[in-house]
Short mmCIF file of C-alpha atoms in Angstrom, two decimals:
data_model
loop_
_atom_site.label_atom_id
_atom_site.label_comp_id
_atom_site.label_asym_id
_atom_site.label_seq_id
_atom_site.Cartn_x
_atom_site.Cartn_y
_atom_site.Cartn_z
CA UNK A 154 105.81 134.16 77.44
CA UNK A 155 105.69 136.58 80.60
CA UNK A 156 108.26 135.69 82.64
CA UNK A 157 107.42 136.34 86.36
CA UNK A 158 110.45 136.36 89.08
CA UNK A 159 109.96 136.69 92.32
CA UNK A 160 112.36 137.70 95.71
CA UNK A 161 113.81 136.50 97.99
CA UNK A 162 113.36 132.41 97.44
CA UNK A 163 112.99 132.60 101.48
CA UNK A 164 112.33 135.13 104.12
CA UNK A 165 112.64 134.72 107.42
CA UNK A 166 110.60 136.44 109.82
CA UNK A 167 109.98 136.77 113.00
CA UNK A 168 106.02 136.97 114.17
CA UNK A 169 104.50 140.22 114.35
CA UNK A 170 107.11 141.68 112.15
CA UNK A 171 106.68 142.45 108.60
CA UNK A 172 107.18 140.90 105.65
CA UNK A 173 107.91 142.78 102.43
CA UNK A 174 108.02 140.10 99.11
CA UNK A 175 108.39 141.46 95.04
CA UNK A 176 107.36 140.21 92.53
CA UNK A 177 108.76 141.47 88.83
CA UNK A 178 107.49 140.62 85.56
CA UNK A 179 109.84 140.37 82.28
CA UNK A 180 107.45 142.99 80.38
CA UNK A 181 104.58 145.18 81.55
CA UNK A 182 101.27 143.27 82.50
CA UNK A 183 99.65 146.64 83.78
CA UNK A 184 97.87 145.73 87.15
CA UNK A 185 97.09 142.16 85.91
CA UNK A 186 98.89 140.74 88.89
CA UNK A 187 97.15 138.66 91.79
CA UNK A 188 99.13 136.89 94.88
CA UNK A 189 98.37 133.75 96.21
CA UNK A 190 99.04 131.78 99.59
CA UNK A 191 99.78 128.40 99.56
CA UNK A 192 100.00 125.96 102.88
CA UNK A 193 101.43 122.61 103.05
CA UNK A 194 98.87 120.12 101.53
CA UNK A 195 96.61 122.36 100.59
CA UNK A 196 95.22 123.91 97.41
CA UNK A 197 96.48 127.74 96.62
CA UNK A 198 94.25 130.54 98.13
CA UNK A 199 93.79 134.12 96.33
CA UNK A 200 95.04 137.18 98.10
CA UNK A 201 95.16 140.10 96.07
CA UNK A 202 93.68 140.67 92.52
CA UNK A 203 94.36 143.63 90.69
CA UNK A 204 97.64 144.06 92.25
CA UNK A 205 96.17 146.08 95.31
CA UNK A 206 92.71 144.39 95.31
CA UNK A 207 92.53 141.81 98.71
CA UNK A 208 90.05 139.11 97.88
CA UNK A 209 87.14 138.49 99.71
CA UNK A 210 87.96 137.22 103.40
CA UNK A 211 91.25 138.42 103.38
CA UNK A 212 92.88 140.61 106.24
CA UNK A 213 93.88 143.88 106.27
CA UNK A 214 97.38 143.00 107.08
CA UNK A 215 98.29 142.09 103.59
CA UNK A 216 98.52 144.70 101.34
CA UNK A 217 99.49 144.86 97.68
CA UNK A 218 101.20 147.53 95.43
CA UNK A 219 103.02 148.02 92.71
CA UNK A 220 102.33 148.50 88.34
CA UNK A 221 103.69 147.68 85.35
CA UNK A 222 105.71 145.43 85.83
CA UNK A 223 107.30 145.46 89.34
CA UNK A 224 104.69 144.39 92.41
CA UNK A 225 104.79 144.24 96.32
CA UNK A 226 102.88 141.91 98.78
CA UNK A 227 103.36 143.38 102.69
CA UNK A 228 102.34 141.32 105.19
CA UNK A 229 102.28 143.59 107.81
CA UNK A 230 102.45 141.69 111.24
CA UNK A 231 103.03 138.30 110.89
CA UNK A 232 100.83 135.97 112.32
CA UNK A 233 101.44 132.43 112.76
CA UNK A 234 99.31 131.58 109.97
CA UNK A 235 101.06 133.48 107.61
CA UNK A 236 103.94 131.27 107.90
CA UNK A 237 103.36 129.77 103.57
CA UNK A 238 104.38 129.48 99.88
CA UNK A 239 103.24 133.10 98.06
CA UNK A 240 102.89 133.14 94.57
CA UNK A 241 102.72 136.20 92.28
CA UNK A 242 100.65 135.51 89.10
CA UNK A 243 100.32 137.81 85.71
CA UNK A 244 97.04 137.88 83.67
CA UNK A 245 98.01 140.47 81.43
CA UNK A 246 99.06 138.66 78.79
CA UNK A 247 97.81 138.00 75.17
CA UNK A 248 96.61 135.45 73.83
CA UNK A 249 96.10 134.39 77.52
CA UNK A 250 98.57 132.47 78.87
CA UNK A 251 98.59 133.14 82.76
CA UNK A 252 102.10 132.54 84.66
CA UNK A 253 103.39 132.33 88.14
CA UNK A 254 106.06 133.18 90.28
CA UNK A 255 108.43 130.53 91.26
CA UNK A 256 107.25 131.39 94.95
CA UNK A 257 108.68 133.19 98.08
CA UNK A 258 108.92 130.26 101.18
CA UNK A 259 107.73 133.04 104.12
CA UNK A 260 109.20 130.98 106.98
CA UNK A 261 109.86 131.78 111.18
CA UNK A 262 112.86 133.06 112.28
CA UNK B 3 79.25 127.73 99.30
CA UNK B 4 81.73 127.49 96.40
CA UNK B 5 83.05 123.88 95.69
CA UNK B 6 85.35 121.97 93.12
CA UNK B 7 86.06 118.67 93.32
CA UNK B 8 88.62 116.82 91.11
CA UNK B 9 88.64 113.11 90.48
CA UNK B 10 90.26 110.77 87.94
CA UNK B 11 94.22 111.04 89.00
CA UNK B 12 96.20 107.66 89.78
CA UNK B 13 99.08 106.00 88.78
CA UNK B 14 99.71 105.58 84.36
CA UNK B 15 102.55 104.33 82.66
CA UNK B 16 104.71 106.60 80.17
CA UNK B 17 102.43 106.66 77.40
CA UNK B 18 99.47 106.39 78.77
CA UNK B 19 96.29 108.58 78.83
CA UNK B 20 93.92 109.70 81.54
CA UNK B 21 91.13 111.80 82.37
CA UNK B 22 90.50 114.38 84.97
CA UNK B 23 86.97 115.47 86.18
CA UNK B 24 85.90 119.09 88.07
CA UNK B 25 82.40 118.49 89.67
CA UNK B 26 81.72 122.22 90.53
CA UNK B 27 78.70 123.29 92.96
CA UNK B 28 77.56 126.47 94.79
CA UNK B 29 77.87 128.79 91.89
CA UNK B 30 77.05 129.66 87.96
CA UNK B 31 78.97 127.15 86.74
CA UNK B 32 77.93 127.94 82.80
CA UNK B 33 78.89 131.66 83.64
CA UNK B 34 82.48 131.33 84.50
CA UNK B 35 85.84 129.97 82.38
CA UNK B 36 87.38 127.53 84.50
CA UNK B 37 91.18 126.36 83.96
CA UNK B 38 93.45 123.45 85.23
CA UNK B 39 96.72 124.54 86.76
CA UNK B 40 99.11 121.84 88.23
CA UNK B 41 102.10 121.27 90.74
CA UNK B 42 105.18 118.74 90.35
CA UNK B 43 106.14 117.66 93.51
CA UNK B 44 107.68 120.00 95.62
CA UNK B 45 107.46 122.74 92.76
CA UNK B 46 105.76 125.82 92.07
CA UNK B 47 102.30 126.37 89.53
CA UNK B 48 102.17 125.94 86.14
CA UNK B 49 98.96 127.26 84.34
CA UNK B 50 98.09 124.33 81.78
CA UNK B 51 95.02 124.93 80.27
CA UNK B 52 91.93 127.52 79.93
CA UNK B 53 88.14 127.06 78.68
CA UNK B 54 85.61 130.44 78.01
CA UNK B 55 82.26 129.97 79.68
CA UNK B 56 80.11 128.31 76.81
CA UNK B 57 84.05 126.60 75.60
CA UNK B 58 84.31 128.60 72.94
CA UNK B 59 87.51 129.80 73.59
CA UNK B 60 90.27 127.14 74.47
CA UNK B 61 94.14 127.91 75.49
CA UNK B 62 96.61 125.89 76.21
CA UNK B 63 99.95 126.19 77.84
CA UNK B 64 102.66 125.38 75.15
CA UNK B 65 104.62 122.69 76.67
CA UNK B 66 101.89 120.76 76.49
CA UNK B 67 102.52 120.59 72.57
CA UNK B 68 98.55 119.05 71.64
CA UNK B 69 98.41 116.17 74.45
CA UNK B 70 95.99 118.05 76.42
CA UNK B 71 92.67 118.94 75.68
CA UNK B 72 90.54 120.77 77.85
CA UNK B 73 86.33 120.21 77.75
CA UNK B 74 83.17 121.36 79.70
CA UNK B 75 79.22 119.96 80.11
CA UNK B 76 77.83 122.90 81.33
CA UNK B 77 74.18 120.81 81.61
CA UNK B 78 76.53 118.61 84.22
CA UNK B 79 78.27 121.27 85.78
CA UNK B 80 81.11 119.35 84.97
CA UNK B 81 85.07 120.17 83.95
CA UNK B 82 87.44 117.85 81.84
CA UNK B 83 91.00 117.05 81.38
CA UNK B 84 91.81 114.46 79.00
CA UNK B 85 95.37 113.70 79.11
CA UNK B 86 97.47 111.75 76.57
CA UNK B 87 101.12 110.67 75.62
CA UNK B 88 101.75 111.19 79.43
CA UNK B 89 105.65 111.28 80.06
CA UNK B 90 107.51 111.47 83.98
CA UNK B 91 107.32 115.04 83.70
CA UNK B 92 103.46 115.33 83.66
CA UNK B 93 103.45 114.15 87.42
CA UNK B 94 101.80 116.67 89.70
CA UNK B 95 98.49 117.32 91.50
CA UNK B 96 96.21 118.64 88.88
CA UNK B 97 94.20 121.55 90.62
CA UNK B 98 90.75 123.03 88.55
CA UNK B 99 90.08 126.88 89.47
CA UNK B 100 87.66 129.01 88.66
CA UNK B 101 88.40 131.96 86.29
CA UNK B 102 86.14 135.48 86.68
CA UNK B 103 86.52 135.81 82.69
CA UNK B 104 90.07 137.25 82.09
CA UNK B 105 91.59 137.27 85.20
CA UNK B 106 92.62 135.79 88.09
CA UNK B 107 91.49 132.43 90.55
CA UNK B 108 89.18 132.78 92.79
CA UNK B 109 88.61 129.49 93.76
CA UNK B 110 90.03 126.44 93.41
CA UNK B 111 89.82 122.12 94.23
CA UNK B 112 91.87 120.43 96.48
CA UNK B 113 93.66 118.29 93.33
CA UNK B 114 94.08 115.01 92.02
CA UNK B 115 97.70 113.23 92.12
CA UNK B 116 98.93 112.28 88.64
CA UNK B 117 101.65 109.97 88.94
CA UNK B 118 103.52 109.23 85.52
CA UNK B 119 105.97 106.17 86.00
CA UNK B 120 106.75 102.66 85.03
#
């Protein structure tokens, strides 16, 4: 199994500043990576696909990076409705068996 | 408009069995896999199972160790989880999402509450 860790646990931020969160996977899943934002209560919501990819809807401010097996999400002014649960998630693997992040808690400073 | 809606969680003893329904609208439904992923209270995501568009391709996460098994009616645009031997640890909202073949979620339910307890 892929084994994906993510950094910090929290990050504190002040809005309009920028958020920087990695992601790193336990063996190469090439750009098989997506983020996800999750808000109290409510279901996940895709971000980024392809590990630079932002999903339909999404803003500009978040941008993804990263290959192989280490991966960025920037958030690059925070708004207050960034303030959420992200969650990296590999689907690189085979036979499929997708896994996620234990999550980054993006909370205000 | 893309929609899932789960149905079918509640409150089962250890032991017990259950089943979850996905009523999905707004899209292809018969051209997309679909998976269930679910959330303990208060945790993170944990992929559980995965079905290929016609179901004839079926994963599983391991833990699950052959409790789970995963089903579609295309004709009813229509998901399934039917869940069995459920222990405390199976507790979680049970999410369905939709899978563009190989990949990532593009869309998902709001979830259905499993609670697993005597």
């Amino acid at each position: 199994e892929i084994v994906m860790t993510q950094s910090p646990a929290t990050l504190s931020v002040s809005p309009g500043e920028r958020a920087t969160l990695s992601c790193r996977a336990s063996q190469s899943v090439s750009s098989n990576l997506a983020w996800y934002q999750q808000k109290p209560g409510q279901a996940p919501r895709l971000l980024i696909y392809g590990a630079s990819t932002r999903a339909t809807g999404i803003p500009a401010r978040f941008s993804g990076s990263g290959s192989g097996a280490e991966f960025t999400l920037t958030i690059g002014s925070l708004q207050s409705e960034d303030f959420a649960v992200y969650y990296c998630q590999q689907y690189g693997a085979w036979p499929p068996a997708w896994t996620f992040g234990q999550g980054t808690k993006v909370e205000i400073k | 408009e893309v929609q899932l809606v789960e149905s079918g969680g509640g409150l089962v003893k250890p032991g017990g069995s259950l089943r979850l329904s996905c009523a999905a609208s707004g899209f292809s439904f018969s051209s997309y896999s679909m998976n269930w992923v679910r959330q303990a209270p208060g945790k993170g995501l944990e992929w559980v199972s995965s079905i290929s568009p016609t179901g004839s391709f079926i994963y599983y996460a391991d833990s699950l160790k052959g409790r789970f098994t995963i089903s579609r009616d295309n004709a009813k645009n229509s998901l399934y989880l039917q869940m069995n031997s459920l222990r405390a640890e199976d507790t979680a909202v049970y999410y369905c999402a939709r899978e563009p073949s190989g990949s990532y979620y593009d869309s998902w339910g709001q979830g259905t509450l499993v609670t697993v307890s005597s």
